[in-house]
Amino acid sequence: EVQLVESGGGLVKPGGSLRLSCAASGFTFSSYSMNWVRQAPGKGLEWVSSISSSSSYIYYADSVKGRFTISRDNAKNSLYLQMNSLRAEDTAVYYCARGKSGSYGYWGQGTLVTVSS
Amino acid sequence: QSALTQPASVSGSPGQSITISCTGTSSDVGSYNLVSWYQQHPGKAPKLMIYEGSKRPSGVSNRFSGSKSGNTASLTISGLQAEDEADYYCCSYAGSSPLFGGGTKLTVL
């Protein structure tokens, strides 16, 4: 059974940093592109970043470019999102999702990031 | 890039059919046959219902179908059931950055 479990969310002050993790199991992690998608409270879904299976291709939404860094460790079956210079508008549930080109067949349960002073 | 345009809400009675539209541009929906649809119940993660415009993942009811015409994609749900009440989001590949719609709240009357 495919499982994606996010962790690392919490309350952080504006300008602060946070690192999210996503532990994958039940599939060959190294064969799949992975993504972060977020959802602000009461709002819609927003794609944040994608990374190809071997980390050769990495993409970011304009809203996070230069502040967030996606990475993966295929040996540890883990996906990461390093978030720096956090802003109030980054407050959201962050989901880890497997897939590519906008088609995400598996999602984690999400981890809440709250940016507030 | 702006989000894809979806109606804020749609409603239907049990057994009826409804269609949710998703309008983009020639740079996203119109250029790629890579539109996906997601169902999200409150407090839950999104669930993939349609991918590549009209394909259903294993386990998704055949009451859900997808189509596209020009820059507009559509999700049709036939034989509405109470459990279909949820938020629905479209998503289109748009080069390196996928684009989501604003979401549509489906109410089953």
Tab-separated table of C-alpha atoms in Angstrom:
chain	number	residue	atom	x	y	z
A	1	GLU	CA	0.000	0.000	0.000
A	2	VAL	CA	1.328	3.394	-1.021
A	3	GLN	CA	1.789	5.700	1.951
A	4	LEU	CA	3.014	9.277	2.119
A	5	VAL	CA	3.440	10.788	5.569
A	6	GLU	CA	4.334	14.451	5.980
A	7	SER	CA	5.912	15.955	9.060
A	8	GLY	CA	7.673	19.108	10.169
A	9	GLY	CA	4.826	21.594	10.140
A	10	GLY	CA	4.182	24.016	12.953
A	11	LEU	CA	4.046	27.649	14.016
A	12	VAL	CA	6.837	29.912	12.804
A	13	LYS	CA	7.357	33.678	12.853
A	14	PRO	CA	7.472	35.720	9.658
A	15	GLY	CA	10.957	35.548	8.191
A	16	GLY	CA	11.597	32.204	9.834
A	17	SER	CA	12.421	28.816	8.366
A	18	LEU	CA	10.931	25.358	8.462
A	19	ARG	CA	11.792	22.025	6.859
A	20	LEU	CA	9.036	19.669	5.833
A	21	SER	CA	9.587	15.958	5.288
A	22	CYS	CA	7.567	13.327	3.496
A	23	ALA	CA	8.253	9.667	4.228
A	24	ALA	CA	7.238	7.349	1.400
A	25	SER	CA	6.542	3.627	1.533
A	26	GLY	CA	4.795	0.932	-0.444
A	27	PHE	CA	6.361	1.772	-3.811
A	28	THR	CA	9.741	2.256	-5.495
A	29	PHE	CA	10.283	5.856	-4.444
A	30	SER	CA	13.258	6.384	-6.730
A	31	SER	CA	11.095	5.755	-9.814
A	32	TYR	CA	8.616	8.583	-9.336
A	33	SER	CA	8.489	12.343	-9.562
A	34	MET	CA	7.311	13.948	-6.344
A	35	ASN	CA	5.600	17.214	-5.543
A	36	TRP	CA	4.469	19.619	-2.865
A	37	VAL	CA	0.994	21.118	-3.116
A	38	ARG	CA	-0.432	23.496	-0.525
A	39	GLN	CA	-3.851	24.682	0.529
A	40	ALA	CA	-4.356	27.862	2.531
A	41	PRO	CA	-7.170	27.703	5.117
A	42	GLY	CA	-10.512	27.745	3.333
A	43	LYS	CA	-8.838	28.191	-0.058
A	44	GLY	CA	-8.034	26.096	-3.098
A	45	LEU	CA	-5.067	23.961	-4.050
A	46	GLU	CA	-1.805	25.525	-5.184
A	47	TRP	CA	1.085	23.639	-6.731
A	48	VAL	CA	4.352	24.562	-4.979
A	49	SER	CA	7.205	22.493	-6.380
A	50	SER	CA	8.140	19.331	-8.266
A	51	ILE	CA	11.235	17.161	-8.409
A	52	SER	CA	11.954	14.386	-10.891
A	53	SER	CA	12.888	10.873	-9.840
A	54	SER	CA	16.641	11.486	-9.985
A	55	SER	CA	16.458	15.155	-8.959
A	56	SER	CA	17.522	16.189	-12.448
A	57	TYR	CA	14.517	18.431	-12.945
A	58	ILE	CA	13.229	20.791	-10.281
A	59	TYR	CA	10.487	23.375	-10.646
A	60	TYR	CA	8.942	25.983	-8.367
A	61	ALA	CA	5.883	28.179	-8.363
A	62	ASP	CA	6.748	31.847	-8.789
A	63	SER	CA	5.296	32.523	-5.339
A	64	VAL	CA	8.019	30.468	-3.622
A	65	LYS	CA	10.947	30.672	-6.044
A	66	GLY	CA	14.116	31.753	-4.293
A	67	ARG	CA	12.705	30.992	-0.839
A	68	PHE	CA	11.815	27.290	-0.948
A	69	THR	CA	14.040	24.359	-1.891
A	70	ILE	CA	12.758	20.907	-2.770
A	71	SER	CA	14.999	17.876	-2.422
A	72	ARG	CA	14.809	14.131	-2.051
A	73	ASP	CA	16.861	11.280	-0.650
A	74	ASN	CA	16.053	8.134	-2.609
A	75	ALA	CA	18.080	5.998	-0.207
A	76	LYS	CA	15.823	7.134	2.627
A	77	ASN	CA	12.588	7.194	0.570
A	78	SER	CA	12.079	10.776	1.639
A	79	LEU	CA	11.057	14.076	0.114
A	80	TYR	CA	11.852	17.435	1.680
A	81	LEU	CA	10.844	21.078	1.415
A	82	GLN	CA	13.133	23.664	2.964
A	83	MET	CA	11.140	26.846	3.475
A	84	ASN	CA	12.997	30.088	4.232
A	85	SER	CA	11.880	33.707	4.566
A	86	LEU	CA	8.391	32.548	5.416
A	87	ARG	CA	5.491	34.950	5.007
A	88	ALA	CA	1.971	35.022	6.387
A	89	GLU	CA	0.683	34.014	2.954
A	90	ASP	CA	2.648	30.766	3.163
A	91	THR	CA	0.261	29.600	5.894
A	92	ALA	CA	-1.317	26.431	4.551
A	93	VAL	CA	-1.600	22.685	4.765
A	94	TYR	CA	1.273	21.278	2.763
A	95	TYR	CA	0.690	18.000	0.951
A	96	CYS	CA	3.256	15.678	-0.510
A	97	ALA	CA	1.981	14.032	-3.709
A	98	ARG	CA	3.271	11.421	-6.131
A	99	GLY	CA	2.970	11.993	-9.848
A	100	LYS	CA	3.805	14.460	-12.579
A	101	SER	CA	2.356	16.928	-15.054
A	102	GLY	CA	-0.479	17.806	-12.699
A	103	SER	CA	-1.616	14.219	-12.266
A	104	TYR	CA	-1.117	13.161	-8.662
A	105	GLY	CA	-2.440	9.741	-7.836
A	106	TYR	CA	-1.308	9.565	-4.215
A	107	TRP	CA	-1.327	12.226	-1.508
A	108	GLY	CA	-0.238	12.401	2.088
A	109	GLN	CA	-2.514	13.611	4.873
A	110	GLY	CA	-0.845	17.008	4.941
A	111	THR	CA	1.046	19.030	7.535
A	112	LEU	CA	-0.057	22.477	8.687
A	113	VAL	CA	2.355	25.393	8.496
A	114	THR	CA	1.287	28.568	10.289
A	115	VAL	CA	3.309	31.746	9.813
A	116	SER	CA	2.371	34.276	12.460
A	117	SER	CA	3.987	36.561	14.993
B	1	GLN	CA	-0.210	32.503	-14.654
B	2	SER	CA	-3.773	32.785	-13.352
B	3	ALA	CA	-5.693	29.905	-11.864
B	4	LEU	CA	-8.052	27.987	-14.109
B	5	THR	CA	-11.656	29.186	-13.892
B	6	GLN	CA	-14.281	26.973	-12.294
B	7	PRO	CA	-17.795	27.819	-11.098
B	8	ALA	CA	-17.820	28.393	-7.364
B	9	SER	CA	-20.703	26.017	-6.822
B	10	VAL	CA	-22.994	23.549	-8.538
B	11	SER	CA	-25.812	21.463	-7.201
B	12	GLY	CA	-27.975	18.555	-8.211
B	13	SER	CA	-30.429	16.037	-6.849
B	14	PRO	CA	-29.623	12.374	-6.286
B	15	GLY	CA	-29.705	10.450	-9.548
B	16	GLN	CA	-29.196	13.537	-11.697
B	17	SER	CA	-26.100	14.446	-13.714
B	18	ILE	CA	-24.008	17.561	-13.272
B	19	THR	CA	-21.090	19.047	-15.181
B	20	ILE	CA	-18.301	21.198	-13.800
B	21	SER	CA	-16.375	23.330	-16.260
B	22	CYS	CA	-12.738	24.352	-16.079
B	23	THR	CA	-11.644	27.139	-18.391
B	24	GLY	CA	-8.044	27.893	-19.136
B	25	THR	CA	-6.133	29.272	-22.078
B	26	SER	CA	-4.312	28.061	-25.147
B	27	SER	CA	-1.174	27.889	-22.989
B	28	ASP	CA	-2.536	25.286	-20.611
B	29	VAL	CA	-5.841	23.430	-21.065
B	30	GLY	CA	-5.873	24.084	-24.791
B	31	SER	CA	-2.307	22.952	-25.385
B	32	TYR	CA	-2.114	19.705	-23.477
B	33	ASN	CA	-4.327	16.687	-22.992
B	34	LEU	CA	-3.198	16.693	-19.374
B	35	VAL	CA	-6.158	17.851	-17.331
B	36	SER	CA	-6.802	16.126	-14.025
B	37	TRP	CA	-9.748	16.347	-11.657
B	38	TYR	CA	-9.643	15.957	-7.886
B	39	GLN	CA	-12.337	15.351	-5.302
B	40	GLN	CA	-11.782	16.663	-1.794
B	41	HIS	CA	-13.991	16.034	1.200
B	42	PRO	CA	-13.681	18.372	4.203
B	43	GLY	CA	-10.524	17.775	6.195
B	44	LYS	CA	-9.273	15.157	3.760
B	45	ALA	CA	-6.546	15.025	1.150
B	46	PRO	CA	-7.555	15.410	-2.499
B	47	LYS	CA	-8.325	12.252	-4.468
B	48	LEU	CA	-7.531	11.858	-8.169
B	49	MET	CA	-10.735	11.164	-10.108
B	50	ILE	CA	-9.709	11.821	-13.732
B	51	TYR	CA	-6.307	12.161	-15.382
B	52	GLU	CA	-5.124	12.914	-18.918
B	53	GLY	CA	-8.474	14.492	-19.622
B	54	SER	CA	-10.685	11.442	-19.555
B	55	LYS	CA	-8.966	8.485	-17.911
B	56	ARG	CA	-10.163	7.061	-14.609
B	57	PRO	CA	-7.766	5.643	-12.038
B	58	SER	CA	-8.477	2.152	-10.814
B	59	GLY	CA	-11.266	2.171	-8.262
B	60	VAL	CA	-12.945	5.385	-9.415
B	61	SER	CA	-16.588	4.942	-10.341
B	62	ASN	CA	-17.503	5.104	-14.026
B	63	ARG	CA	-20.099	7.698	-13.018
B	64	PHE	CA	-17.218	10.170	-13.301
B	65	SER	CA	-16.124	11.200	-16.769
B	66	GLY	CA	-13.932	13.911	-18.240
B	67	SER	CA	-13.793	15.706	-21.562
B	68	LYS	CA	-12.268	18.745	-23.228
B	69	SER	CA	-13.212	21.196	-25.930
B	70	GLY	CA	-10.783	23.908	-26.856
B	71	ASN	CA	-9.617	25.700	-23.733
B	72	THR	CA	-12.339	24.250	-21.513
B	73	ALA	CA	-12.293	20.911	-19.725
B	74	SER	CA	-15.331	19.380	-18.071
B	75	LEU	CA	-16.069	16.852	-15.364
B	76	THR	CA	-19.431	15.104	-15.528
B	77	ILE	CA	-20.856	13.130	-12.643
B	78	SER	CA	-23.843	10.999	-13.507
B	79	GLY	CA	-26.250	9.307	-11.110
B	80	LEU	CA	-25.417	11.765	-8.326
B	81	GLN	CA	-25.047	10.227	-4.889
B	82	ALA	CA	-24.888	11.845	-1.475
B	83	GLU	CA	-21.226	10.893	-1.080
B	84	ASP	CA	-20.349	12.905	-4.196
B	85	GLU	CA	-20.886	16.095	-2.186
B	86	ALA	CA	-17.390	17.574	-2.003
B	87	ASP	CA	-15.084	20.176	-3.497
B	88	TYR	CA	-13.757	19.472	-6.976
B	89	TYR	CA	-10.593	20.894	-8.487
B	90	CYS	CA	-9.280	20.757	-12.011
B	91	CYS	CA	-5.577	20.889	-12.757
B	92	SER	CA	-3.796	21.370	-16.056
B	93	TYR	CA	-0.201	20.880	-17.051
B	94	ALA	CA	1.106	24.242	-18.238
B	95	GLY	CA	4.710	23.666	-19.152
B	96	SER	CA	6.824	23.221	-16.049
B	97	SER	CA	4.177	24.436	-13.626
B	98	PRO	CA	0.789	22.761	-13.166
B	99	LEU	CA	-2.148	25.085	-12.674
B	100	PHE	CA	-5.147	24.379	-10.442
B	101	GLY	CA	-8.636	25.732	-10.736
B	102	GLY	CA	-10.209	27.666	-7.890
B	103	GLY	CA	-12.447	24.758	-6.952
B	104	THR	CA	-16.162	24.003	-7.210
B	105	LYS	CA	-18.350	23.039	-4.279
B	106	LEU	CA	-20.830	20.347	-5.283
B	107	THR	CA	-23.970	20.164	-3.205
B	108	VAL	CA	-26.236	17.146	-3.489
B	109	LEU	CA	-29.707	18.396	-2.663
